[in-house]
Structures are given as structure tokens and as C-alpha cells.
PDB file of C-alpha atoms in Angstrom:
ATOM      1  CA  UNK A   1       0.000   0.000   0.000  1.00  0.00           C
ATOM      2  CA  UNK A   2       3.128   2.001   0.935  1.00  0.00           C
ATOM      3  CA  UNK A   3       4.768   1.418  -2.283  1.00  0.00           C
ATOM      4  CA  UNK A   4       1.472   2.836  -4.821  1.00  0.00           C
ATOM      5  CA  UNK A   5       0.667   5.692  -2.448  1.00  0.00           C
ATOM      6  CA  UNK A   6       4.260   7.077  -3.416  1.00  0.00           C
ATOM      7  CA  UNK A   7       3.712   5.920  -6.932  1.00  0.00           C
ATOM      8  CA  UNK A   8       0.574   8.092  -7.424  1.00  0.00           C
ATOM      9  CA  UNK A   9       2.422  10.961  -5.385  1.00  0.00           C
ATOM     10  CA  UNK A  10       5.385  10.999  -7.709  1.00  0.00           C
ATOM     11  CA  UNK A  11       3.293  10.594 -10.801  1.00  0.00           C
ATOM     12  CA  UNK A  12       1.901  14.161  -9.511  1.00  0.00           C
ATOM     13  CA  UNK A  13       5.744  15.859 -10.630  1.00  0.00           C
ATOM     14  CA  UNK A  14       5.409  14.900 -13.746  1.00  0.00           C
ATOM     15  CA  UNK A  15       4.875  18.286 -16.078  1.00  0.00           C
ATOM     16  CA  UNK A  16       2.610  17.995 -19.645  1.00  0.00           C
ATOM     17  CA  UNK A  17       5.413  19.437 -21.253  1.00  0.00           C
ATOM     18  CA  UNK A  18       7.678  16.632 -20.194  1.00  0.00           C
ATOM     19  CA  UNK A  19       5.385  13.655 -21.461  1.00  0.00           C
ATOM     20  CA  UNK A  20       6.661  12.309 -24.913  1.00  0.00           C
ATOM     21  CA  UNK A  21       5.543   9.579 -27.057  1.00  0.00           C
ATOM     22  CA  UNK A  22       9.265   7.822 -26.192  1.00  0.00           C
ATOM     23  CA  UNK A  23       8.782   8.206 -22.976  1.00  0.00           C
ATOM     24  CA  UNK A  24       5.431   6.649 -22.320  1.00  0.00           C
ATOM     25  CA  UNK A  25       5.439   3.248 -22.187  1.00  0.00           C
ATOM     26  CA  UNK A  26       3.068   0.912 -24.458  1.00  0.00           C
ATOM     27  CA  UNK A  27       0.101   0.036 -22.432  1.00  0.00           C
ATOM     28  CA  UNK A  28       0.886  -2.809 -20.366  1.00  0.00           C
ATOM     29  CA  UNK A  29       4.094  -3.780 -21.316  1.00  0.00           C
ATOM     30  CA  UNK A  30       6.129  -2.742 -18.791  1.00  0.00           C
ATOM     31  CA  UNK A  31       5.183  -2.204 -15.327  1.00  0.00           C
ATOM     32  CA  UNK A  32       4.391   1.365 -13.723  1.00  0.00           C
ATOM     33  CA  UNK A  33       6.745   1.574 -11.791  1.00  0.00           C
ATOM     34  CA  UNK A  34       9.239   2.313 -14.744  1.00  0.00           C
ATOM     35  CA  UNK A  35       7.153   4.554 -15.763  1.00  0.00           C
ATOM     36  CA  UNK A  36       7.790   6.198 -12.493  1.00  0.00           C
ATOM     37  CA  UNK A  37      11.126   6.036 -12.698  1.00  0.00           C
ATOM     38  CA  UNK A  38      11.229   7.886 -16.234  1.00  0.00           C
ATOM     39  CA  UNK A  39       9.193  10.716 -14.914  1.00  0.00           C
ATOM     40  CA  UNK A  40      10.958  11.129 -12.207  1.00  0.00           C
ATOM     41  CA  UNK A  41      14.647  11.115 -14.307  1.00  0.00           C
ATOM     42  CA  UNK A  42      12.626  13.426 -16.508  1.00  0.00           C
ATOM     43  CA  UNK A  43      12.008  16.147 -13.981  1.00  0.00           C
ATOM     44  CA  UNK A  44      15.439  16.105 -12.196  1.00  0.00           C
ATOM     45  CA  UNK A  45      16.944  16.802 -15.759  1.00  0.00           C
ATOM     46  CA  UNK A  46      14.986  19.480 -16.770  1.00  0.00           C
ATOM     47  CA  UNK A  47      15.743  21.221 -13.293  1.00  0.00           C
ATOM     48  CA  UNK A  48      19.210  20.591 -13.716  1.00  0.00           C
ATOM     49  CA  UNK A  49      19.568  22.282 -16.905  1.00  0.00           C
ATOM     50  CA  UNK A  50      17.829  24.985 -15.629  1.00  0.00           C
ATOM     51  CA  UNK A  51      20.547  25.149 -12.839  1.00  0.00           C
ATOM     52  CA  UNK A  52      18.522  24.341  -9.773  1.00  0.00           C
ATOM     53  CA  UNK A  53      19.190  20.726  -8.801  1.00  0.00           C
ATOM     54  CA  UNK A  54      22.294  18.423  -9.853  1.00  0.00           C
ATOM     55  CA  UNK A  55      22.111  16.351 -12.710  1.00  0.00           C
ATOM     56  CA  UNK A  56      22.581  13.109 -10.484  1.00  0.00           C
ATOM     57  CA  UNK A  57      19.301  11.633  -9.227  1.00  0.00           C
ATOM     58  CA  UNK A  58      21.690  10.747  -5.468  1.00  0.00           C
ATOM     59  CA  UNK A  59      22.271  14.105  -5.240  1.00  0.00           C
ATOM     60  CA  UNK A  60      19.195  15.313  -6.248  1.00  0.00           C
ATOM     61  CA  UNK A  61      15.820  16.367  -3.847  1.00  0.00           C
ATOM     62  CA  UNK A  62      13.572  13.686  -2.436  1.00  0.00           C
ATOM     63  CA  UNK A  63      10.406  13.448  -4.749  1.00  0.00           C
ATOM     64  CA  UNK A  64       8.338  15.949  -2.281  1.00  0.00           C
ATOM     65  CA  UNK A  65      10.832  18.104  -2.340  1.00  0.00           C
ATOM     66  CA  UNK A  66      10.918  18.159  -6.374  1.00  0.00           C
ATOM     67  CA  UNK A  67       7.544  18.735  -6.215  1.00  0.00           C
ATOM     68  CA  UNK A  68       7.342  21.818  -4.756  1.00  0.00           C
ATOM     69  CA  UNK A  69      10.360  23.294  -6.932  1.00  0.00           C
ATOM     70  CA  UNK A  70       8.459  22.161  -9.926  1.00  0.00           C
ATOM     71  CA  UNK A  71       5.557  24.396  -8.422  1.00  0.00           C
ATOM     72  CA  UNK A  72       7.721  26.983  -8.167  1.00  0.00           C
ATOM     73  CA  UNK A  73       9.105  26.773 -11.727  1.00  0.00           C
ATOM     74  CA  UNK A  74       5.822  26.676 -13.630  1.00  0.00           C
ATOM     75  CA  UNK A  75       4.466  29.816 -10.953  1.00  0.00           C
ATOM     76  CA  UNK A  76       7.566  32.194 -12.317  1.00  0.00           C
ATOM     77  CA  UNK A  77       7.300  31.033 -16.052  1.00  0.00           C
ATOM     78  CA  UNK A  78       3.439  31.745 -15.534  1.00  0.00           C
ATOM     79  CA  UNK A  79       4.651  35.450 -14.402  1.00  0.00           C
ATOM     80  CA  UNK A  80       6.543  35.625 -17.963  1.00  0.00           C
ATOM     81  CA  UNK A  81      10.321  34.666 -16.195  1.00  0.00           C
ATOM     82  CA  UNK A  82      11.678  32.336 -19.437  1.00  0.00           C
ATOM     83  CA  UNK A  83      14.132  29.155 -18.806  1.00  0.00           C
ATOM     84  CA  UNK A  84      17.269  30.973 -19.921  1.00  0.00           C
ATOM     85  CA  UNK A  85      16.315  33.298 -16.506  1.00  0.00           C
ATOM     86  CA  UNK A  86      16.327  30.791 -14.209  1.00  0.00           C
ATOM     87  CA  UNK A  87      20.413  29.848 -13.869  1.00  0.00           C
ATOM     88  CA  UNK A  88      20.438  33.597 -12.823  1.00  0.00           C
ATOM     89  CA  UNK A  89      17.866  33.817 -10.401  1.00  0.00           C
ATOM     90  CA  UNK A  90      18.908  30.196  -8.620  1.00  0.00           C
ATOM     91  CA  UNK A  91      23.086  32.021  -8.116  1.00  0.00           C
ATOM     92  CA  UNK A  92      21.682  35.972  -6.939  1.00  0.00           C
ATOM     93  CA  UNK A  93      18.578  34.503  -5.212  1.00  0.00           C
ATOM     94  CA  UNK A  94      18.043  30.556  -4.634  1.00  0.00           C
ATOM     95  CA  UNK A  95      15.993  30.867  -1.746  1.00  0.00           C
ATOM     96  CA  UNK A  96      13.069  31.092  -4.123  1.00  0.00           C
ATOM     97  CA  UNK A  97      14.262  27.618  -4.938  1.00  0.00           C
ATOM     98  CA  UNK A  98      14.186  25.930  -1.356  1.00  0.00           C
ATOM     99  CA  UNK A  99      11.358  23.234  -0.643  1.00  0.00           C
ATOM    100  CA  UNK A 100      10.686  25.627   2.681  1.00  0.00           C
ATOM    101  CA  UNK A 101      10.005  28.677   1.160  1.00  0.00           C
ATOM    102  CA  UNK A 102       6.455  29.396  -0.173  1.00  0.00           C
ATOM    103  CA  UNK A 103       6.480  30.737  -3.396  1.00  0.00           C
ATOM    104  CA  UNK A 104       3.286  32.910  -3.255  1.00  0.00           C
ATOM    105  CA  UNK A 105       4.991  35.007  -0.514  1.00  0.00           C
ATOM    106  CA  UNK A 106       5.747  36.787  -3.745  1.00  0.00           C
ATOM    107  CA  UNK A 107       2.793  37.469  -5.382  1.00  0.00           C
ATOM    108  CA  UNK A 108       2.611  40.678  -3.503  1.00  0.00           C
ATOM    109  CA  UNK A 109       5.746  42.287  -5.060  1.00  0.00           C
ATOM    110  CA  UNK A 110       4.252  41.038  -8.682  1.00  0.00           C
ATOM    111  CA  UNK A 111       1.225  42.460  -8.337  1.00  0.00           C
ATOM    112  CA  UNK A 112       3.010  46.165  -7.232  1.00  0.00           C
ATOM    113  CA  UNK A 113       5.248  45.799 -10.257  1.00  0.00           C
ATOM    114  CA  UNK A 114       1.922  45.587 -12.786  1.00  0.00           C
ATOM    115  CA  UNK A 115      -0.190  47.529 -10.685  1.00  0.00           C
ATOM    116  CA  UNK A 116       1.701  50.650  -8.853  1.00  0.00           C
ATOM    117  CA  UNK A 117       4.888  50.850 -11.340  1.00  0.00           C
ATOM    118  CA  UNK A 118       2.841  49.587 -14.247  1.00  0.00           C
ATOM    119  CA  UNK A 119       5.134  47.687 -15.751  1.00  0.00           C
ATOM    120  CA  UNK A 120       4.147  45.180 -18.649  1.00  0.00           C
ATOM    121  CA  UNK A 121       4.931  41.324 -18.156  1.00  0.00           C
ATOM    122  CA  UNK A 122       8.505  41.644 -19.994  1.00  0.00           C
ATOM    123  CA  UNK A 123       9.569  45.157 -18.420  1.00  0.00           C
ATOM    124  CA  UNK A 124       8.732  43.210 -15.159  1.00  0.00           C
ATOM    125  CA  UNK A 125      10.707  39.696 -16.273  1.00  0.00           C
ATOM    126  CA  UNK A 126      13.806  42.330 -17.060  1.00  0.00           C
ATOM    127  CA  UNK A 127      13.797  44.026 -13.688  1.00  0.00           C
ATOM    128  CA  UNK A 128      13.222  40.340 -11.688  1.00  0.00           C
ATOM    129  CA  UNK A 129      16.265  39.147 -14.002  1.00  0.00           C
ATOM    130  CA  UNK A 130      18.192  42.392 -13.350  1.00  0.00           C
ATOM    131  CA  UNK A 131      17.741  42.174  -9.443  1.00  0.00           C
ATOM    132  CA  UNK A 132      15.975  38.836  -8.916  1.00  0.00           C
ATOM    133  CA  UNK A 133      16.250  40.223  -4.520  1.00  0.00           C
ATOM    134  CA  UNK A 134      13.221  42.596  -5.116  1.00  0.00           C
ATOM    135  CA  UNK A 135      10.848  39.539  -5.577  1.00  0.00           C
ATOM    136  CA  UNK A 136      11.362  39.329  -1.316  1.00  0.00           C
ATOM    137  CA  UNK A 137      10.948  42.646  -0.575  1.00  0.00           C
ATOM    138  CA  UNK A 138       8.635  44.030   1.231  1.00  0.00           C
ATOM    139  CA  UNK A 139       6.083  45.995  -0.772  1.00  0.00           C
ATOM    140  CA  UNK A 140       4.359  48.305   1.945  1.00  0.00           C
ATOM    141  CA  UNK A 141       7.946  49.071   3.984  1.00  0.00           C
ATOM    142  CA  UNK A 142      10.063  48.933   1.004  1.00  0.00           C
ATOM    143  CA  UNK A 143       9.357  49.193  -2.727  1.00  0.00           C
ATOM    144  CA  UNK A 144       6.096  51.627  -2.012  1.00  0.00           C
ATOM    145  CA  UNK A 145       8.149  54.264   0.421  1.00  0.00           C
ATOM    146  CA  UNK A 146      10.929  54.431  -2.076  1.00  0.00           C
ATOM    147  CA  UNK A 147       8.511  54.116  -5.169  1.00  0.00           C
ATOM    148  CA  UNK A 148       6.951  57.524  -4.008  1.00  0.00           C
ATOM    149  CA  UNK A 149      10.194  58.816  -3.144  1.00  0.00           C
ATOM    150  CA  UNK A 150      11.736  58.568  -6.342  1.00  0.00           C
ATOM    151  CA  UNK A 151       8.708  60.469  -8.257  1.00  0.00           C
ATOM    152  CA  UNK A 152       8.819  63.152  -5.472  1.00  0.00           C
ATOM    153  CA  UNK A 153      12.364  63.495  -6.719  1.00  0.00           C
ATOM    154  CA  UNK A 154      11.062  63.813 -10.217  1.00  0.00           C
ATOM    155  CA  UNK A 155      12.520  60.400 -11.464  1.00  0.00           C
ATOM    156  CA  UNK A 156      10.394  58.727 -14.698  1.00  0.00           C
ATOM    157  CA  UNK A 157      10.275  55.513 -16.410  1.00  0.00           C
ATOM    158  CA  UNK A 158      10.993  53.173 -13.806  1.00  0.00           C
ATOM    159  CA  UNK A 159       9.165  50.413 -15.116  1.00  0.00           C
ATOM    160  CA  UNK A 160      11.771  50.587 -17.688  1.00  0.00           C
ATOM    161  CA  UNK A 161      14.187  46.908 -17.425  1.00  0.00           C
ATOM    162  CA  UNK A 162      17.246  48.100 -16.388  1.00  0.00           C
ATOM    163  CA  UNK A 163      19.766  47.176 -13.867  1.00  0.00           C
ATOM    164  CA  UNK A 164      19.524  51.027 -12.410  1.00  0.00           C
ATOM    165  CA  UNK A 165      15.923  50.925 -11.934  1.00  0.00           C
ATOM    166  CA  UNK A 166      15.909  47.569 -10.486  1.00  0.00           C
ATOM    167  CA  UNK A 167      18.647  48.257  -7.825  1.00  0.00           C
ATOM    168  CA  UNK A 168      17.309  51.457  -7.037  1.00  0.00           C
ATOM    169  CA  UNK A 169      13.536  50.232  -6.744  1.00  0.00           C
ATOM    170  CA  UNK A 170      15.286  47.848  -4.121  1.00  0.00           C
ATOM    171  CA  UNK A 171      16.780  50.053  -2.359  1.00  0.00           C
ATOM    172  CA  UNK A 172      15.021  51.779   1.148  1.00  0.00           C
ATOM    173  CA  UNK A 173      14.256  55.288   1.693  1.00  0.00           C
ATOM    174  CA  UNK A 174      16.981  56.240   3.798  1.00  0.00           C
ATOM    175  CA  UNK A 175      19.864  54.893   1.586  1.00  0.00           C
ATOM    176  CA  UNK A 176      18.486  57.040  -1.177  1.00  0.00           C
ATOM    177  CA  UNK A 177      18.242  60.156   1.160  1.00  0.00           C
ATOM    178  CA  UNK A 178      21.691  59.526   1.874  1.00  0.00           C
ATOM    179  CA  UNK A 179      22.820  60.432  -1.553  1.00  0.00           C
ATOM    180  CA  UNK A 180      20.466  63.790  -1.422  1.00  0.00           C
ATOM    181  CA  UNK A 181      21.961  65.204   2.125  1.00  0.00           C
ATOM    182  CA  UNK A 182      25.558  64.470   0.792  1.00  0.00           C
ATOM    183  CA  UNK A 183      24.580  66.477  -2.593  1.00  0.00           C
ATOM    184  CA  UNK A 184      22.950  69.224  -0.472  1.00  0.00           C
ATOM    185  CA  UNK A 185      26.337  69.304   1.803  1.00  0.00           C
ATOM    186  CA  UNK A 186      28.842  70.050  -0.869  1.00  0.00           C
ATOM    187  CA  UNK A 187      26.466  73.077  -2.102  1.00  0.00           C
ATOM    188  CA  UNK A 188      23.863  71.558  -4.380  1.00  0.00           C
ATOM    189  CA  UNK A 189      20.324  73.097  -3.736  1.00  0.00           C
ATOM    190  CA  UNK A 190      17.451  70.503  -3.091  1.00  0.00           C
ATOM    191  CA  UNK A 191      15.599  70.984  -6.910  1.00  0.00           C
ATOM    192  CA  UNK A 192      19.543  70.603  -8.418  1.00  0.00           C
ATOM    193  CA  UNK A 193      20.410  67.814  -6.125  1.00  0.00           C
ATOM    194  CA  UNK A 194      16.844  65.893  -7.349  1.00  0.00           C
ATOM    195  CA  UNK A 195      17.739  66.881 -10.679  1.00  0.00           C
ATOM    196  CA  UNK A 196      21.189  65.360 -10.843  1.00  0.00           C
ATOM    197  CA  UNK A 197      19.460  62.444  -8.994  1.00  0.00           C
ATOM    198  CA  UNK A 198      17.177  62.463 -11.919  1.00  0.00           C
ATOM    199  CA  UNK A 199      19.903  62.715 -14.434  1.00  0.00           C
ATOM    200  CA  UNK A 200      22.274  59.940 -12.940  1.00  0.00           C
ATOM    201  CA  UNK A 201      19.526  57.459 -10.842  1.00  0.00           C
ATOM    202  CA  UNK A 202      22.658  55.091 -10.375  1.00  0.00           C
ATOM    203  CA  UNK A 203      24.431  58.037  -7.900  1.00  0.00           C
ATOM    204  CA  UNK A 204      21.726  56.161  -5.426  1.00  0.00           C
ATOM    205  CA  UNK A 205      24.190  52.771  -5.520  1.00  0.00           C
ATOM    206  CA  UNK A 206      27.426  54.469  -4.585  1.00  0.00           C
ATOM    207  CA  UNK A 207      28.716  54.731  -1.614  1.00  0.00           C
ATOM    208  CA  UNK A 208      29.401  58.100   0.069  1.00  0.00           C
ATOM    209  CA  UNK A 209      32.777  57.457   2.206  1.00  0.00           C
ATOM    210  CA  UNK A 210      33.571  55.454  -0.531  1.00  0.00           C
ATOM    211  CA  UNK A 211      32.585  57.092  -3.727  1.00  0.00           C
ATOM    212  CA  UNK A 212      31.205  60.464  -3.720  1.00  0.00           C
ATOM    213  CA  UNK A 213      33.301  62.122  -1.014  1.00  0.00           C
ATOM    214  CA  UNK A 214      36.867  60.752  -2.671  1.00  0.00           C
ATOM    215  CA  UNK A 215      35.400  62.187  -6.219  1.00  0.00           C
ATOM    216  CA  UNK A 216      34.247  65.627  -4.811  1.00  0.00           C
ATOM    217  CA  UNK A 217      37.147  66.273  -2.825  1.00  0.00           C
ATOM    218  CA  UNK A 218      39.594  65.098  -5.418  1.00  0.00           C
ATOM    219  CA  UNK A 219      38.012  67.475  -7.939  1.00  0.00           C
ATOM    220  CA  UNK A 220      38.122  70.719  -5.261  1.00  0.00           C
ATOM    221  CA  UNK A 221      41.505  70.065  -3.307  1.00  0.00           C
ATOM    222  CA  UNK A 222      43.479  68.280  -6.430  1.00  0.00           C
ATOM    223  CA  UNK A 223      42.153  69.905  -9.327  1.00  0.00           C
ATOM    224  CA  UNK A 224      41.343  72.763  -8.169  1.00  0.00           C
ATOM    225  CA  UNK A 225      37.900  73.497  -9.862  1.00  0.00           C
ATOM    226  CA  UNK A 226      34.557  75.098  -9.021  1.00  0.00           C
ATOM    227  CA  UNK A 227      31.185  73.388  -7.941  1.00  0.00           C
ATOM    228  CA  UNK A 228      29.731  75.012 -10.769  1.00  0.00           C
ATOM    229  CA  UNK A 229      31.378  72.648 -13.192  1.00  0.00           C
ATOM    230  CA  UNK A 230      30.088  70.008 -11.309  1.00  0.00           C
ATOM    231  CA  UNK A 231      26.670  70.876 -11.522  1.00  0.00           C
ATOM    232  CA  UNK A 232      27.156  71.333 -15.005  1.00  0.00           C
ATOM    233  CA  UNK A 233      28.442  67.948 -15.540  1.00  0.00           C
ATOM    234  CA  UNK A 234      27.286  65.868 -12.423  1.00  0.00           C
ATOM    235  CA  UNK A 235      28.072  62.522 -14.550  1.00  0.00           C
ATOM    236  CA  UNK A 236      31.999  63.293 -13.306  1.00  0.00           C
ATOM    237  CA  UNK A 237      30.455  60.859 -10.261  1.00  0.00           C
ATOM    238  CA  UNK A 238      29.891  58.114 -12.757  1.00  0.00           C
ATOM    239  CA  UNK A 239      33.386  57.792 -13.783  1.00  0.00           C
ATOM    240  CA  UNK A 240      36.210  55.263 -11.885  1.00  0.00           C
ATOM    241  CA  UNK A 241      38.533  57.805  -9.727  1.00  0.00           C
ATOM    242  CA  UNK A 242      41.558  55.591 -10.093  1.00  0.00           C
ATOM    243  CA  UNK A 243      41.125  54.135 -13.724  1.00  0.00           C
ATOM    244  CA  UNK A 244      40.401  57.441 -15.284  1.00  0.00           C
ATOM    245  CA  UNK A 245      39.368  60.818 -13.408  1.00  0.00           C
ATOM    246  CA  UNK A 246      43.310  60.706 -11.822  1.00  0.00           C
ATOM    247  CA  UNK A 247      44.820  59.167 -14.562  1.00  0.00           C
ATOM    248  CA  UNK A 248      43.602  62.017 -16.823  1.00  0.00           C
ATOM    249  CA  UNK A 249      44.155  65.027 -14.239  1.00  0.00           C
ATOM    250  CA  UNK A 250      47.405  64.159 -13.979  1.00  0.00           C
ATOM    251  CA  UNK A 251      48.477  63.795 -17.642  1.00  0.00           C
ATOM    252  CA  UNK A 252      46.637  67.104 -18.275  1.00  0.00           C
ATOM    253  CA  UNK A 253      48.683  68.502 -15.480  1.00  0.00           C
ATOM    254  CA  UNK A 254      52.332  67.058 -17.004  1.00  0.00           C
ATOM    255  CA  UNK A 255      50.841  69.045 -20.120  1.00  0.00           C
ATOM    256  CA  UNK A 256      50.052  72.334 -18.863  1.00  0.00           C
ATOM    257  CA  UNK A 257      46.468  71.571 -20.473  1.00  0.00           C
ATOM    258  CA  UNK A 258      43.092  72.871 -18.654  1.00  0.00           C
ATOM    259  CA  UNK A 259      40.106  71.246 -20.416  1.00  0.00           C
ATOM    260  CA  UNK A 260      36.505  71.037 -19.252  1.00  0.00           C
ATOM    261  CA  UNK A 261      35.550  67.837 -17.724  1.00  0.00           C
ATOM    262  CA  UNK A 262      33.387  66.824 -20.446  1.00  0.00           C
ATOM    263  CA  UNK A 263      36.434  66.867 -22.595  1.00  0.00           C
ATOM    264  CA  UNK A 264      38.496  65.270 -19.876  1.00  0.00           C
ATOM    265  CA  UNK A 265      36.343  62.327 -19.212  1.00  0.00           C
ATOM    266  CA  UNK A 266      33.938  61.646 -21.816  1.00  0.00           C
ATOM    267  CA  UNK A 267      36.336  61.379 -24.693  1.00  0.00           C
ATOM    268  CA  UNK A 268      38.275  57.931 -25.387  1.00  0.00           C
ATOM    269  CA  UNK A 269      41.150  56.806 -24.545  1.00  0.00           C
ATOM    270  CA  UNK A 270      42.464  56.747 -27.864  1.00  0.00           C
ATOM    271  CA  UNK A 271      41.150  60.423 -28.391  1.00  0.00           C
ATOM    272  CA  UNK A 272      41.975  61.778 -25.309  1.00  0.00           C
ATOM    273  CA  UNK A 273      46.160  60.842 -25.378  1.00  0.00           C
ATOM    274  CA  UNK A 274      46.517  61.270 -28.928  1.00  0.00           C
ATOM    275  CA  UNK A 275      45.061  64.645 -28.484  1.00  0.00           C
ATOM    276  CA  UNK A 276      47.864  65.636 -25.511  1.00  0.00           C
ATOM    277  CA  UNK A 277      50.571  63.332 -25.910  1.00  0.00           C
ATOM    278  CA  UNK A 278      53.391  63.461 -23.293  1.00  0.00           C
TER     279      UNK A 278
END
């Protein structure tokens, strides 16, 4: 009795998709519990080369366990997430890929992304894929604060798939006042400091101490220039301090050559030295 009652309950893993006319076997001709066996081989290798479970059946989840993966699957690809998606979200976030965790917990955090940001199916597949985290935030202490914040600040497009949106969307309140009292400390007014925010959304993922404060105080104390250059070209921030903001100061320097830093940054490499060569 033992034996058919985890027959029947295996049989239940068993995806449509995965049923082929070589893989069923003719009626009566070989007993069901190959066909058991087949099923189950079938499911732990379509997991597997979707990243989430090894390709050996020893090392692979007990059949309950597969079960509720398989749920878990078919509930994402029903929310538009395709299987080239999945090896990514199994390495940033495999805890929606754990027999204990329920996967409706996220059906909250879907239903903001279509309904409050209004994005479509695909621009919400692109920012799950670009920051796969956000599908265990919290909606009403997280993504809605910071949501509202970022239109206060004037920020549009949002629902748009990128990596900056996705990050930023993740990201609580405070971190992304952070950026604005730092801006407003070195001189920027509150309407210029939402506008740069506006211009440059990825200023919210840098680090102050780290980042912002080197850049800024490399730019007054080394090269000697005004804040009103900055706030004419606040993308300086975006650019590495050691790989090419110092690098290019200092040739400059060697030169005798003042440029503005649009010309100093944004040019190539190839442009830039040929242009002042030592």
C-alpha cells in the first residue's frame, strides 16, 4: 500500500510538457513503476539544466521536495520569467528555490510591479532578471516608500528593465536620502540635487565614504575646480577615480592643459592621449 501511495504521489511531478511519445510506455508492457522512474529522471533533468538541482538523481531532492520546486518553476514562467532566466535567479537569489520557502509570498511584489509601477509582463521579467532580490521585498515598507520617493524626486520611467531601476527600486528610503543630504552638503540646492538624482539614478548605488566624497574632494583640493562645473556635468560621479578621473588630471597637469571635464572624461582613450601626448 506504501509502495502505490508514493507511486501516485510521484506521478503528480510529472509536467505535460515533459510527457513524450518515447517516454510513455506501451500500455501494459512494462510495469508502472518504470514509468515512475522515467518521470521522475525526466524532472530532475529538466531542473538541472535549468541550474537548480544536480544532474545526479543521489544528489538530487527527495520526490516531495521536487515537487514543490516544480511548483515553483511553472508559478515564475506563468509570471513571464523564461528558462534561460532561471540559472540567474537560482546564483543571486536561490531561496526562491528551497522546498521551505512558499512561493506565493511573492505574489505581492508582482502584483506592485503591474499595478503601482505599471510595468508590462517583460519590463517586469527584465527588472526580476536584473535584481531577482526585489521579488522578497517588502512591498508596503520597502518598494512603495521608495517608489513615491523617487517620483517626489522627479525620477520617470521606472518600469523601464534596467539594472539602475531595479537596484534602485530595491533600495530603502533612507539609503536614497543619503545620496540627497551628501549632494545638499557640498552646495547643491534641493531641486539641483533631485535633478542630478534624476539625471544619474545610479548616484543612489554608490557609496558616500567610498565614492562620492573621494570624487568631490579630489576634484576641489586636487584639481582645483569650481562646484559650478560640477553641476554642469554631475556625470563626473559616474566615472572610476583611479582608472580614469586621476589618470587624466594628472596627464593634463604634465601638459600644462586645462580642459573642461566633459572633454576630460567623456572622450576615449584613444582620443583623449593622442590629443595631448606626453
Amino acid at each position: 500500500m506504501a509502495a502505490n501511495s508514493t507511486v501516485i504521489a510521484s506521478l503528480r511531478l510529472q509536467p505535460l510538457s515533459s510527457f513524450s511519445s518515447s517516454s510513455l510506455p506501451p500500455s501494459s508492457s512494462k510495469p508502472l513503476y518504470l514509468k515512475f522512474q522515467t518521470s521522475h529522471r525526466d524532472n530532475i533533468r529538466y531542473l538541472s539544466s535549468l541550474g537548480i538541482v544536480p544532474q545526479s538523481p543521489r544528489l538530487a531532492p527527495p520526490a516531495n521536495d521536487l515537487s514543490i520546486i516544480l511548483s515553483a518553476v511553472n508559478f515564475l514562467k506563468s509570471k513571464g520569467i523564461s528558462d534561460e532566466d532561471f540559472p540567474r535567479l537560482v546564483f543571486l537569489c536561490p531561496q526562491l528555490f528551497s522546498p521551505t520557502f512558499d512561493i506565493s509570498k511573492i505574489d505581492p511584489v508582482l502584483e506592485f510591479l503591474t499595478g503601482e509601477l505599471k510595468a508590462s509582463v517583460e519590463e517586469s521579467r527584465g527588472l526580476i532578471v536584473n535584481c531577482p532580490n526585489i521579488l522578497l521585498s517588502d512591498v508596503e515598507y520597502c518598494l512603495r516608500p521608495t517608489l513615491l520617493y523617487l517620483k517626489e524626486l522627479g525620477l520617470r520611467n521606472l518600469n523601464r528593465a534596467s539594472k539602475t531601476n531595479a537596484h534602485v527600486l530595491n533600495t530603502r528610503v533612507e539609503k536614497l536620502r543619503a545620496k540627497m543630504r551628501f549632494l545638499k552638503s557640498i552646495g547643491f540646492e534641493h531641486e539641483e540635487a533631485a535633478r542630478v538624482c534624476g539625471r544619474i539614478p545610479a548616484i543612489f548605488g554608490y557609496s558616500v565614504e567610498d565614492n562620492l566624497r573621494p570624487k568631490f574632494e579630489f576634484l576641489v583640493y586636487d584639481m582645483e575646480r569650481e562646484l559650478e562645473e560640477l553641476k554642469k556635468f554631475p556625470q563626473y560621479f559616474g566615472f572610476s577615480l583611479v582608472k580614469r578621473i586621476r589618470p587624466r588630471h594628472w596627464h593634463l597637469k604634465k601638459n600644462n592643459v586645462r580642459v573642461s571635464l566633459t572633454r576630460m572624461l567623456m572622450w576615449s582613450d584613444h582620443k583623449f592621449y593622442s590629443k595631448w601626448k606626453p
